[in-house]
PDB file of C-alpha atoms in Angstrom:
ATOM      1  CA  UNK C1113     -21.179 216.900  56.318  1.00 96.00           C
ATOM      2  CA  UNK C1114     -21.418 216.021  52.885  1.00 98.00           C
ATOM      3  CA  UNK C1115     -23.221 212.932  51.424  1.00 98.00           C
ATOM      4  CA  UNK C1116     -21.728 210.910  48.161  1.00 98.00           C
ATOM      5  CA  UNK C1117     -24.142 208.417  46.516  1.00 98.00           C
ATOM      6  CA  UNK C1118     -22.936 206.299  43.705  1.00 98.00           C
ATOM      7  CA  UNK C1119     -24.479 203.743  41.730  1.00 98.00           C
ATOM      8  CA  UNK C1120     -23.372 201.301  39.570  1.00 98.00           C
ATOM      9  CA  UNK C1121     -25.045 201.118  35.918  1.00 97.00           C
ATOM     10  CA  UNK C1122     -27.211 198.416  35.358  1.00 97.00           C
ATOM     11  CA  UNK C1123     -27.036 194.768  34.126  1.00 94.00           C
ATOM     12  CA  UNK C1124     -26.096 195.573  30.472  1.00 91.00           C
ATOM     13  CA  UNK C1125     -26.643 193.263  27.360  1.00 83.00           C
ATOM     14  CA  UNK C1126     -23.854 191.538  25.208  1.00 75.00           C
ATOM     15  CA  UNK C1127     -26.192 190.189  23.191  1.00 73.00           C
ATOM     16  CA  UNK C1128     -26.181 193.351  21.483  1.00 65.00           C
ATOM     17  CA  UNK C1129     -23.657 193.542  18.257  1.00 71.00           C
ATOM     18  CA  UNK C1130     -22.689 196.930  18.649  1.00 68.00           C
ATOM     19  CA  UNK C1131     -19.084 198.108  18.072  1.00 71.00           C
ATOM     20  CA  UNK C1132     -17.860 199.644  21.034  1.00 85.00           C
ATOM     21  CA  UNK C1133     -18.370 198.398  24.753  1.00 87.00           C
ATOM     22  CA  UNK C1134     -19.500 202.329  25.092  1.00 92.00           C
ATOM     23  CA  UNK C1135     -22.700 201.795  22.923  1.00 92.00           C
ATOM     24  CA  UNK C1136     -23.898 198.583  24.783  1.00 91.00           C
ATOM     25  CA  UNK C1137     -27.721 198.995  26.098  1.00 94.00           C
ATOM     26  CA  UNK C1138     -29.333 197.318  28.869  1.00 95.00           C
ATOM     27  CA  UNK C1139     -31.098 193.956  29.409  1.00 93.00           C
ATOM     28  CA  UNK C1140     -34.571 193.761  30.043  1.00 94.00           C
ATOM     29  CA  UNK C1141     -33.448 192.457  34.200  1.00 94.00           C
ATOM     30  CA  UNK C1142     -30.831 194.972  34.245  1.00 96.00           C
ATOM     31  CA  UNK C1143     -34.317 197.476  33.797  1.00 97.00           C
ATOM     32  CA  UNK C1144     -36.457 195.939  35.919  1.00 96.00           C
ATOM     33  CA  UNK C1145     -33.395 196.385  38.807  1.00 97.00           C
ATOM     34  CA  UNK C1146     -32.892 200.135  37.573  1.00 97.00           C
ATOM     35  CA  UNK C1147     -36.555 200.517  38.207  1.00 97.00           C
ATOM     36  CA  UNK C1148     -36.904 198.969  41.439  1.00 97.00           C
ATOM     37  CA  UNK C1149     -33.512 201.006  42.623  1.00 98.00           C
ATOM     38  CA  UNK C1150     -35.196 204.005  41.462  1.00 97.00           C
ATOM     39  CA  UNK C1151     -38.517 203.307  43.646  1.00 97.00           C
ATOM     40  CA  UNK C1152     -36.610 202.107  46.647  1.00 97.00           C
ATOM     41  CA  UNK C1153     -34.547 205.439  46.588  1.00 97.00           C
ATOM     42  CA  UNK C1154     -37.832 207.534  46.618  1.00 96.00           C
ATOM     43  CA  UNK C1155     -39.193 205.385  48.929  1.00 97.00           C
ATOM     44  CA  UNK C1156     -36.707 206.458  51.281  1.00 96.00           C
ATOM     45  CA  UNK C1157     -37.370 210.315  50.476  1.00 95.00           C
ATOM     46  CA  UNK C1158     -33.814 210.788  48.965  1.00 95.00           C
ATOM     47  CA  UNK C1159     -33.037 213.500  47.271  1.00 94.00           C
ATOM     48  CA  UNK C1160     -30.026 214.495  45.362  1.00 96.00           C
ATOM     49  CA  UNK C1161     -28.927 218.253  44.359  1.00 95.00           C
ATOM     50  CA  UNK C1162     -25.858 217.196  41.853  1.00 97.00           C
ATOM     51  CA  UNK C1163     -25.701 214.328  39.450  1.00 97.00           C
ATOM     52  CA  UNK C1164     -22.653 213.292  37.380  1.00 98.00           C
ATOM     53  CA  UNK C1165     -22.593 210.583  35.276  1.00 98.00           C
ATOM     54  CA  UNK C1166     -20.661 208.656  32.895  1.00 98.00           C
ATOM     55  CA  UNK C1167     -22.726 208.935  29.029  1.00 98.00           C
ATOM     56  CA  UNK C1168     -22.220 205.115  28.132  1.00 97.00           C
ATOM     57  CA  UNK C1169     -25.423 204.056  26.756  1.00 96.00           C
ATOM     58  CA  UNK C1170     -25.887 201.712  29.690  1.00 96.00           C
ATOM     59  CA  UNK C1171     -25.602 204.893  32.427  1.00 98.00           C
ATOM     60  CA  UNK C1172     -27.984 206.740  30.343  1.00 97.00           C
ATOM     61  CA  UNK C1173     -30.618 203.748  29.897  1.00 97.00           C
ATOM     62  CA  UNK C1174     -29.799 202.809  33.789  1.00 98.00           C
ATOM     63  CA  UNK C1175     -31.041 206.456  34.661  1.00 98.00           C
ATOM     64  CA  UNK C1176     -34.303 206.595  32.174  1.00 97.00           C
ATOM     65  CA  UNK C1177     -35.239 203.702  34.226  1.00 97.00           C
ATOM     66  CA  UNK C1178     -34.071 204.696  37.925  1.00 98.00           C
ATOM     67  CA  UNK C1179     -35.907 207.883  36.935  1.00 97.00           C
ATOM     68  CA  UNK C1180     -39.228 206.609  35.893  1.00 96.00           C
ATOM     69  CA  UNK C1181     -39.232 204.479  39.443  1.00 95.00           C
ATOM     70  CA  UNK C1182     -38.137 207.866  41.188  1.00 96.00           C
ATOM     71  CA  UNK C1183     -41.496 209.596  39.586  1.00 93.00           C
ATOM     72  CA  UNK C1184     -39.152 212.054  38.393  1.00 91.00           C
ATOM     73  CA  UNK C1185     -36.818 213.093  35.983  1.00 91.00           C
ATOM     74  CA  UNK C1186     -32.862 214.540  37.467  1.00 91.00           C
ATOM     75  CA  UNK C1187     -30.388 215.847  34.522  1.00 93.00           C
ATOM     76  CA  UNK C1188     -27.501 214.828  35.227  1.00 97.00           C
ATOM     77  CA  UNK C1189     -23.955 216.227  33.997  1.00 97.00           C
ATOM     78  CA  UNK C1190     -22.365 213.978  31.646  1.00 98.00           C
ATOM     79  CA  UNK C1191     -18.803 213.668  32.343  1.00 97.00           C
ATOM     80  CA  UNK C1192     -16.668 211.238  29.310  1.00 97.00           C
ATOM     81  CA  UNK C1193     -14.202 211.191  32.279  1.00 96.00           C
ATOM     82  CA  UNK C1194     -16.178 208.744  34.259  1.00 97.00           C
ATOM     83  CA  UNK C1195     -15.909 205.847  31.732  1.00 96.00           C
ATOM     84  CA  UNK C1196     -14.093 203.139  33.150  1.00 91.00           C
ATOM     85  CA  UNK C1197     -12.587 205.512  35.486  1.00 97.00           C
ATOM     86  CA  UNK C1198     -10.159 204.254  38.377  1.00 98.00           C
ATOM     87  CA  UNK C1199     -10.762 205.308  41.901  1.00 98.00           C
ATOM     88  CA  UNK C1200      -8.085 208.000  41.525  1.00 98.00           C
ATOM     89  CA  UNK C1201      -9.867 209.760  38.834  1.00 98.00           C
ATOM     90  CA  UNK C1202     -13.061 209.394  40.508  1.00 98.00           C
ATOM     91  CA  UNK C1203     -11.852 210.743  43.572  1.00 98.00           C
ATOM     92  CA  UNK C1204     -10.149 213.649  41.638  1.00 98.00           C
ATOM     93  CA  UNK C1205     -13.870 214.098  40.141  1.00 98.00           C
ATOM     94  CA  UNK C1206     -15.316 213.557  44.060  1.00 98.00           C
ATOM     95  CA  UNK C1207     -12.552 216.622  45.288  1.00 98.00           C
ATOM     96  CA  UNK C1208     -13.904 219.076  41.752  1.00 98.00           C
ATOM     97  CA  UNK C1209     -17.524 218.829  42.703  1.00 98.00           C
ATOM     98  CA  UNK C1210     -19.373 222.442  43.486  1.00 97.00           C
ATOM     99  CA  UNK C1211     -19.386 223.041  46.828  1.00 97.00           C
ATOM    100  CA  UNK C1212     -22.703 223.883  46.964  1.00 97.00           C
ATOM    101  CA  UNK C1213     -23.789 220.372  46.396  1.00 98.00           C
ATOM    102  CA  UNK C1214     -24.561 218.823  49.683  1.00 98.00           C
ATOM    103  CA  UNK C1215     -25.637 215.462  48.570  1.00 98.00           C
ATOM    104  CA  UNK C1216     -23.873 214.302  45.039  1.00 98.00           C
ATOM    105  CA  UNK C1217     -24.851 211.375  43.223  1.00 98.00           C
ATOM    106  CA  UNK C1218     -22.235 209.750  40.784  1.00 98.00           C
ATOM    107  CA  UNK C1219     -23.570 206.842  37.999  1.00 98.00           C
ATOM    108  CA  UNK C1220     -20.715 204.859  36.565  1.00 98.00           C
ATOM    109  CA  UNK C1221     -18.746 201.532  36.302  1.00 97.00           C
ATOM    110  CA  UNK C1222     -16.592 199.458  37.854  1.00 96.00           C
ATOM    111  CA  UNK C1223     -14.076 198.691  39.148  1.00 97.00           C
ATOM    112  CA  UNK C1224     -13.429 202.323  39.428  1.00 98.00           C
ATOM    113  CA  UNK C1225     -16.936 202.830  41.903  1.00 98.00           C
ATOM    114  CA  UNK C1226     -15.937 199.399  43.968  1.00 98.00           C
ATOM    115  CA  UNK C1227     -12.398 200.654  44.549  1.00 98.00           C
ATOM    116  CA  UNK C1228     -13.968 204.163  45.215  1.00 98.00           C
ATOM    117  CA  UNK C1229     -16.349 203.248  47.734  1.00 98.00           C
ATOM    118  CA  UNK C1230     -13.612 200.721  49.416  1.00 98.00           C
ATOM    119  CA  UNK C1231     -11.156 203.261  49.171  1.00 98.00           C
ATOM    120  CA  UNK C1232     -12.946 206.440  51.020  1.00 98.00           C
ATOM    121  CA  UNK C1233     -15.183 204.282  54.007  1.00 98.00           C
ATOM    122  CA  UNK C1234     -13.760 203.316  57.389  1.00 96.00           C
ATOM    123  CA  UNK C1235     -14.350 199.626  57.883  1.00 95.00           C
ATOM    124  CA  UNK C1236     -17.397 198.246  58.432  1.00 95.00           C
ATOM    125  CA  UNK C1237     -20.078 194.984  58.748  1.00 95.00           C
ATOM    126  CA  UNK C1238     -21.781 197.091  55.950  1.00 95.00           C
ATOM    127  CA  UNK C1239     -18.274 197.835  53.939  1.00 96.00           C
ATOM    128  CA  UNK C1240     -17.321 193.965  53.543  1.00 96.00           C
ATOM    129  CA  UNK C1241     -20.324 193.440  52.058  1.00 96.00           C
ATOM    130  CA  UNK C1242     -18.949 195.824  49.025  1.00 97.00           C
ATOM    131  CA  UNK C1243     -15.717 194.013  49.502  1.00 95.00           C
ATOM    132  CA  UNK C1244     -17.573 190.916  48.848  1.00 95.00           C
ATOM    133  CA  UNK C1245     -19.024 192.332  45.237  1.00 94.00           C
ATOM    134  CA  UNK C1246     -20.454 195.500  44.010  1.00 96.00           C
ATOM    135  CA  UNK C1247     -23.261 194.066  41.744  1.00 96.00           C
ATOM    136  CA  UNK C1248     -24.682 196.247  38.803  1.00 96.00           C
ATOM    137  CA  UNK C1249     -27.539 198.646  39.689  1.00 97.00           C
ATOM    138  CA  UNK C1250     -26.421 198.342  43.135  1.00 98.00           C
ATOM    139  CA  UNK C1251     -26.435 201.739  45.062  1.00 98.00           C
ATOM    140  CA  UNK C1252     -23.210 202.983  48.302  1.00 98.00           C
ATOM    141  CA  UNK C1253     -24.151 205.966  50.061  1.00 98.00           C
ATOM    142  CA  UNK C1254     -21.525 207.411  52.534  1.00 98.00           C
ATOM    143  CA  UNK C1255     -21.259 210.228  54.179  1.00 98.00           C
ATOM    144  CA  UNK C1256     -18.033 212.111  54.611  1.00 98.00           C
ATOM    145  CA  UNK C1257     -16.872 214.490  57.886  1.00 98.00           C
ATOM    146  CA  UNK C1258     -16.374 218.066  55.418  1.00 98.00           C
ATOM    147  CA  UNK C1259     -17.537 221.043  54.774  1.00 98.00           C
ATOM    148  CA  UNK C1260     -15.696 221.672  50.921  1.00 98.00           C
ATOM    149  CA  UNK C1261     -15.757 218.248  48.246  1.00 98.00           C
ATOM    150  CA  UNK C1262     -11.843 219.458  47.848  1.00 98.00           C
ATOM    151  CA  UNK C1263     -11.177 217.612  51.430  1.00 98.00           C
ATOM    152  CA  UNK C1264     -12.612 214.595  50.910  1.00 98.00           C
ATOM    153  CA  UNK C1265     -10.105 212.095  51.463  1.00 97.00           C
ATOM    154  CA  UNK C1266      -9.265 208.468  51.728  1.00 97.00           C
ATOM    155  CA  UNK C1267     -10.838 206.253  54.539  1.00 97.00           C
ATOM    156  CA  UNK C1268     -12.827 208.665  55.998  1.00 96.00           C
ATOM    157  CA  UNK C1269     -15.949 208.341  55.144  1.00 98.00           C
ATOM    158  CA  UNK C1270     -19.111 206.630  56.698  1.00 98.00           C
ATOM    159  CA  UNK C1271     -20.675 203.576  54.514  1.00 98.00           C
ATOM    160  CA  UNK C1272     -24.527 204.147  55.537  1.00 98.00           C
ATOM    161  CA  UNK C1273     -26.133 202.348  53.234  1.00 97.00           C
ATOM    162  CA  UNK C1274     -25.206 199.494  50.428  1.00 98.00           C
ATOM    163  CA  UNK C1275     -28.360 198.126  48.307  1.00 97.00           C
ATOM    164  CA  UNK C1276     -28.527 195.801  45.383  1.00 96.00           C
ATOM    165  CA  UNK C1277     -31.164 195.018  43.798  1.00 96.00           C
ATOM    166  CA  UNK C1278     -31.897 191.511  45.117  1.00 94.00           C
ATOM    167  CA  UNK C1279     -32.022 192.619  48.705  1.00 94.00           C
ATOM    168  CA  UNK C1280     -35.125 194.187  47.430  1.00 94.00           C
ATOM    169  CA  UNK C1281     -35.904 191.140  44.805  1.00 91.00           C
ATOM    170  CA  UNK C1282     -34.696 188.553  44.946  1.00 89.00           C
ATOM    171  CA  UNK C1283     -35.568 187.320  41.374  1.00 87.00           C
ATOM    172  CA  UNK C1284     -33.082 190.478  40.716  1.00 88.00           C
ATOM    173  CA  UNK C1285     -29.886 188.445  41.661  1.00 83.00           C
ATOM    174  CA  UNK C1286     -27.133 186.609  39.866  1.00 79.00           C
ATOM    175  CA  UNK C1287     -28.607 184.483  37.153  1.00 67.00           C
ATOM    176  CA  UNK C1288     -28.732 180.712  38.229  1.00 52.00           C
ATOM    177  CA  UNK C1289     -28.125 177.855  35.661  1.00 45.00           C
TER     178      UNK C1289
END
């Protein structure tokens, strides 16, 4: 049995000039959620033995944060081919990983992690919710029936847990007018 995390990068900031969507940073609630997805996670004693991640300045600034809630630091490997990635590529990524990595946790964007996550799972109560929206800083753990990341294929895995950020806070959901 191996277990696939993946979160989505925080709420980013386009109040930001900067030149390429690549560059764009964070907002101060898109920290606050990285933070509190960061506690939550070590709150619930998980533990992760392989990180990839996209290197957009948002991923990287969504990790400082989920990091300094999680008490400690994980290096990630930073993987350009995660940037606005479909769920193809990101499978193709999912099938490359070590496998010595039991539980893997991928940081990126969607739609590529949505159409991931909706792509691999068996249907669910918990996998309409992700239908539903996939909200930024908002974490899908499944886990998936093999032994070797090379056989992990489409709906087959087990959605076990979907959080966002405003089922923990609810000051942390979509802005209202």
């Amino acid at each position: 049995m191996k277990t696939l995390t993946l979160l989505r990068h925080a709420k980013s900031s386009w109040d930001d000039p900067v030149s390429r969507d690549f560059d764009r940073p964070l907002n101060a609630k898109g920290r606050r959620a990285a933070a509190m997805i960061g506690r939550h996670l070590k709150s619930l004693d998980i533990t992760f033995d392989h990180i990839l991640a996209s290197p957009a300045i948002r991923v990287m600034e969504t990790l400082d944060e989920v990091w300094g809630g999680y008490g400690r630091r994980l290096e990630p490997m930073w993987d350009k081919t995660l940037y606005l990635a479909s769920a193809a590529s990101l499978l193709d990524r999912v099938q490359a990983l070590p496998d010595a990595a039991e539980h893997v946790l991928m940081v990126g964007h969607n739609p590529g992690l949505e159409d991931l996550v909706l792509d691999l799972t068996l249907a669910s109560e918990l996998r309409e919710r992700v239908e539903d929206k996939y909200p930024t800083a908002t974490v899908a753990q499944m886990t998936l029936p093999i032994d070797r990341w090379n056989e992990a294929q489409p709906h087959s895995a087990t959605l076990v847990a979907f959080i966002r950020p405003r089922d923990l806070d609810p000051t942390l959901g979509p802005d209202t007018p």
